[in-house]
Amino acid sequence: MAKIKLHQLHKVKIHRNRWLIWSIAYAVVVAIAVIGYIKVSDVGFQAQVPAANTFVPTHTYNDQRLGFGLRYPADWSIEAGSSTAITFTPTDSAEEGVTIRVLDPDDEASVRDSLQIISESIVTVDGQKGKELINDLGNRAHQTLILLDHAGKLYVISGSNELVEQALVTFRFLN
């Protein structure tokens, strides 16, 4: 390559479409980054969502006396802890399951007193606004509780966050 002297630098020919070339190069880099992000996001999304053609058999539970009903996976078991509490437990898990208790609305203060609440938010279940409480069980374990005041009853739905969310999808008031 021939040496260019400083006084000849102004004579160096610059391509007239240099800005177009830089714009195209920038667009290619951005497109590669966006495509990479979409691919990574898609992999994570597919890992969380079951296949659309996966059929999970369910059973329906309705309790007119307690005033609620829900659908639950067929491989879960049901246990009546008392006349006001029902527990739905996955048989293939070590988790304790989801317990639904029906109490007097005045018992909300005693329920709250028994908890170590670390957060509280509003949640809607079957068109009814309620409170979602996160209870600290210690040793980095948490429990989710949903408090719903409906038809003169306090519904307390408790369990792990994942199982409570799964139960709330089909939870319905019967009265």
Tab-separated table of C-alpha atoms in Angstrom:
chain	number	residue	atom	x	y	z
A	1	MET	CA	0.000	0.000	0.000
A	2	ALA	CA	1.277	3.378	-0.882
A	3	LYS	CA	2.085	5.753	1.896
A	4	ILE	CA	-0.181	8.726	2.161
A	5	LYS	CA	1.451	11.876	3.336
A	6	LEU	CA	-0.307	14.150	5.759
A	7	HIS	CA	-0.707	16.950	3.266
A	8	GLN	CA	-2.389	14.486	0.835
A	9	LEU	CA	-4.951	13.188	3.367
A	10	HIS	CA	-7.678	15.463	2.072
A	11	LYS	CA	-7.383	13.753	-1.306
A	12	VAL	CA	-8.299	10.273	0.099
A	13	LYS	CA	-11.491	9.206	-1.571
A	14	ILE	CA	-14.326	8.357	0.842
A	15	HIS	CA	-17.067	6.173	-0.514
A	16	ARG	CA	-20.172	8.261	-1.162
A	17	ASN	CA	-22.495	5.579	0.355
A	18	ARG	CA	-20.574	5.124	3.592
A	19	TRP	CA	-23.610	6.063	5.749
A	20	LEU	CA	-25.764	3.532	3.929
A	21	ILE	CA	-23.163	0.827	4.531
A	22	TRP	CA	-22.948	1.700	8.247
A	23	SER	CA	-26.772	1.687	8.522
A	24	ILE	CA	-27.023	-1.745	6.919
A	25	ALA	CA	-24.307	-3.125	9.214
A	26	TYR	CA	-26.096	-1.699	12.279
A	27	ALA	CA	-29.431	-3.183	11.137
A	28	VAL	CA	-27.838	-6.616	10.687
A	29	VAL	CA	-26.345	-6.540	14.200
A	30	VAL	CA	-29.688	-5.496	15.726
A	31	ALA	CA	-31.557	-8.206	13.764
A	32	ILE	CA	-29.153	-10.895	14.990
A	33	ALA	CA	-29.586	-9.714	18.587
A	34	VAL	CA	-33.412	-9.719	18.314
A	35	ILE	CA	-33.502	-13.174	16.719
A	36	GLY	CA	-31.206	-14.518	19.450
A	37	TYR	CA	-33.419	-13.025	22.173
A	38	ILE	CA	-36.560	-14.511	20.622
A	39	LYS	CA	-34.965	-17.958	20.393
A	40	VAL	CA	-33.810	-17.865	24.027
A	41	SER	CA	-37.202	-16.579	25.224
A	42	ASP	CA	-39.031	-19.225	23.191
A	43	VAL	CA	-37.022	-22.034	24.787
A	44	GLY	CA	-37.862	-20.806	28.290
A	45	PHE	CA	-41.527	-20.363	27.396
A	46	GLN	CA	-41.844	-23.875	25.983
A	47	ALA	CA	-40.296	-25.330	29.117
A	48	GLN	CA	-42.996	-23.734	31.301
A	49	VAL	CA	-46.100	-24.426	29.230
A	50	PRO	CA	-47.314	-27.990	28.759
A	51	ALA	CA	-47.990	-29.122	25.225
A	52	ALA	CA	-51.394	-28.106	23.904
A	53	ASN	CA	-52.316	-31.691	23.130
A	54	THR	CA	-51.440	-32.924	26.642
A	55	PHE	CA	-54.612	-34.147	28.338
A	56	VAL	CA	-54.708	-34.081	32.114
A	57	PRO	CA	-57.757	-35.982	33.417
A	58	THR	CA	-59.604	-34.135	36.145
A	59	HIS	CA	-62.327	-34.749	38.686
A	60	THR	CA	-64.884	-32.227	39.883
A	61	TYR	CA	-65.445	-31.548	43.556
A	62	ASN	CA	-68.605	-29.694	44.655
A	63	ASP	CA	-69.558	-29.130	48.273
A	64	GLN	CA	-72.931	-27.412	48.654
A	65	ARG	CA	-72.570	-27.290	52.444
A	66	LEU	CA	-69.280	-25.363	52.270
A	67	GLY	CA	-70.354	-23.450	49.160
A	68	PHE	CA	-67.525	-24.088	46.708
A	69	GLY	CA	-66.448	-26.356	43.910
A	70	LEU	CA	-63.350	-26.902	41.788
A	71	ARG	CA	-61.711	-29.264	39.326
A	72	TYR	CA	-58.563	-31.060	40.399
A	73	PRO	CA	-56.200	-33.509	38.659
A	74	ALA	CA	-57.347	-37.130	38.775
A	75	ASP	CA	-54.127	-38.248	40.461
A	76	TRP	CA	-54.753	-36.008	43.509
A	77	SER	CA	-56.372	-37.340	46.670
A	78	ILE	CA	-58.968	-35.640	48.878
A	79	GLU	CA	-58.960	-35.653	52.653
A	80	ALA	CA	-61.547	-34.057	54.915
A	81	GLY	CA	-59.563	-32.629	57.833
A	82	SER	CA	-62.726	-31.516	59.617
A	83	SER	CA	-66.267	-30.514	58.768
A	84	THR	CA	-64.961	-27.141	57.577
A	85	ALA	CA	-61.674	-28.124	55.867
A	86	ILE	CA	-60.842	-30.131	52.740
A	87	THR	CA	-57.291	-30.910	51.564
A	88	PHE	CA	-56.408	-31.756	47.955
A	89	THR	CA	-53.017	-33.472	47.740
A	90	PRO	CA	-50.960	-34.510	44.695
A	91	THR	CA	-50.061	-38.174	45.108
A	92	ASP	CA	-46.758	-37.844	43.223
A	93	SER	CA	-45.411	-34.980	45.333
A	94	ALA	CA	-44.019	-34.528	48.813
A	95	GLU	CA	-45.941	-31.258	49.125
A	96	GLU	CA	-48.792	-31.055	51.605
A	97	GLY	CA	-51.312	-29.951	49.000
A	98	VAL	CA	-54.006	-27.294	49.027
A	99	THR	CA	-56.293	-26.888	52.018
A	100	ILE	CA	-59.574	-25.011	51.788
A	101	ARG	CA	-61.093	-23.990	55.102
A	102	VAL	CA	-64.436	-22.256	55.518
A	103	LEU	CA	-64.569	-20.085	58.626
A	104	ASP	CA	-66.591	-17.275	60.143
A	105	PRO	CA	-65.445	-13.886	58.736
A	106	ASP	CA	-64.666	-12.749	62.290
A	107	ASP	CA	-61.893	-15.389	62.413
A	108	GLU	CA	-59.716	-13.453	59.925
A	109	ALA	CA	-57.853	-11.691	62.755
A	110	SER	CA	-56.946	-15.001	64.415
A	111	VAL	CA	-55.813	-16.444	61.060
A	112	ARG	CA	-53.581	-13.423	60.493
A	113	ASP	CA	-52.186	-13.601	64.049
A	114	SER	CA	-50.970	-17.163	63.426
A	115	LEU	CA	-48.927	-16.088	60.367
A	116	GLN	CA	-45.594	-14.408	59.650
A	117	ILE	CA	-46.876	-12.338	56.693
A	118	ILE	CA	-44.140	-11.102	54.364
A	119	SER	CA	-46.400	-9.701	51.632
A	120	GLU	CA	-50.041	-9.012	50.919
A	121	SER	CA	-51.800	-8.235	47.642
A	122	ILE	CA	-55.262	-8.199	46.088
A	123	VAL	CA	-56.414	-11.180	44.035
A	124	THR	CA	-59.649	-11.942	42.180
A	125	VAL	CA	-61.138	-15.437	42.384
A	126	ASP	CA	-64.401	-16.266	40.603
A	127	GLY	CA	-65.156	-12.547	40.317
A	128	GLN	CA	-64.649	-12.013	44.054
A	129	LYS	CA	-61.825	-9.786	45.333
A	130	GLY	CA	-59.741	-11.285	48.087
A	131	LYS	CA	-56.329	-11.036	49.735
A	132	GLU	CA	-53.263	-13.066	48.842
A	133	LEU	CA	-50.888	-13.441	51.780
A	134	ILE	CA	-47.399	-14.905	51.650
A	135	ASN	CA	-46.523	-16.573	54.945
A	136	ASP	CA	-42.903	-17.153	55.970
A	137	LEU	CA	-42.580	-20.721	57.297
A	138	GLY	CA	-38.854	-20.348	58.035
A	139	ASN	CA	-35.894	-22.066	56.350
A	140	ARG	CA	-36.675	-20.153	53.122
A	141	ALA	CA	-40.069	-21.875	52.839
A	142	HIS	CA	-43.206	-19.905	52.035
A	143	GLN	CA	-46.905	-20.631	52.035
A	144	THR	CA	-49.565	-18.835	50.007
A	145	LEU	CA	-52.922	-18.067	51.621
A	146	ILE	CA	-55.950	-16.640	49.861
A	147	LEU	CA	-58.612	-15.012	52.039
A	148	LEU	CA	-62.018	-14.627	50.373
A	149	ASP	CA	-65.047	-13.190	52.143
A	150	HIS	CA	-68.144	-14.473	50.328
A	151	ALA	CA	-71.772	-14.995	51.382
A	152	GLY	CA	-71.042	-14.580	55.076
A	153	LYS	CA	-68.151	-17.063	55.039
A	154	LEU	CA	-64.374	-16.646	55.064
A	155	TYR	CA	-62.675	-19.010	52.603
A	156	VAL	CA	-59.019	-19.652	53.443
A	157	ILE	CA	-57.135	-21.413	50.636
A	158	SER	CA	-53.588	-22.349	51.620
A	159	GLY	CA	-50.646	-24.311	50.261
A	160	SER	CA	-47.593	-23.837	48.072
A	161	ASN	CA	-47.873	-21.014	45.559
A	162	GLU	CA	-47.856	-23.384	42.573
A	163	LEU	CA	-50.581	-25.666	43.942
A	164	VAL	CA	-52.764	-22.773	45.139
A	165	GLU	CA	-52.581	-21.148	41.698
A	166	GLN	CA	-53.502	-24.475	40.105
A	167	ALA	CA	-56.541	-24.812	42.398
A	168	LEU	CA	-57.688	-21.202	41.917
A	169	VAL	CA	-57.979	-21.603	38.149
A	170	THR	CA	-61.152	-23.682	38.552
A	171	PHE	CA	-62.342	-22.599	42.018
A	172	ARG	CA	-66.029	-21.513	41.980
A	173	PHE	CA	-68.513	-20.368	44.584
A	174	LEU	CA	-71.711	-22.432	44.480
A	175	ASN	CA	-74.056	-20.019	46.248
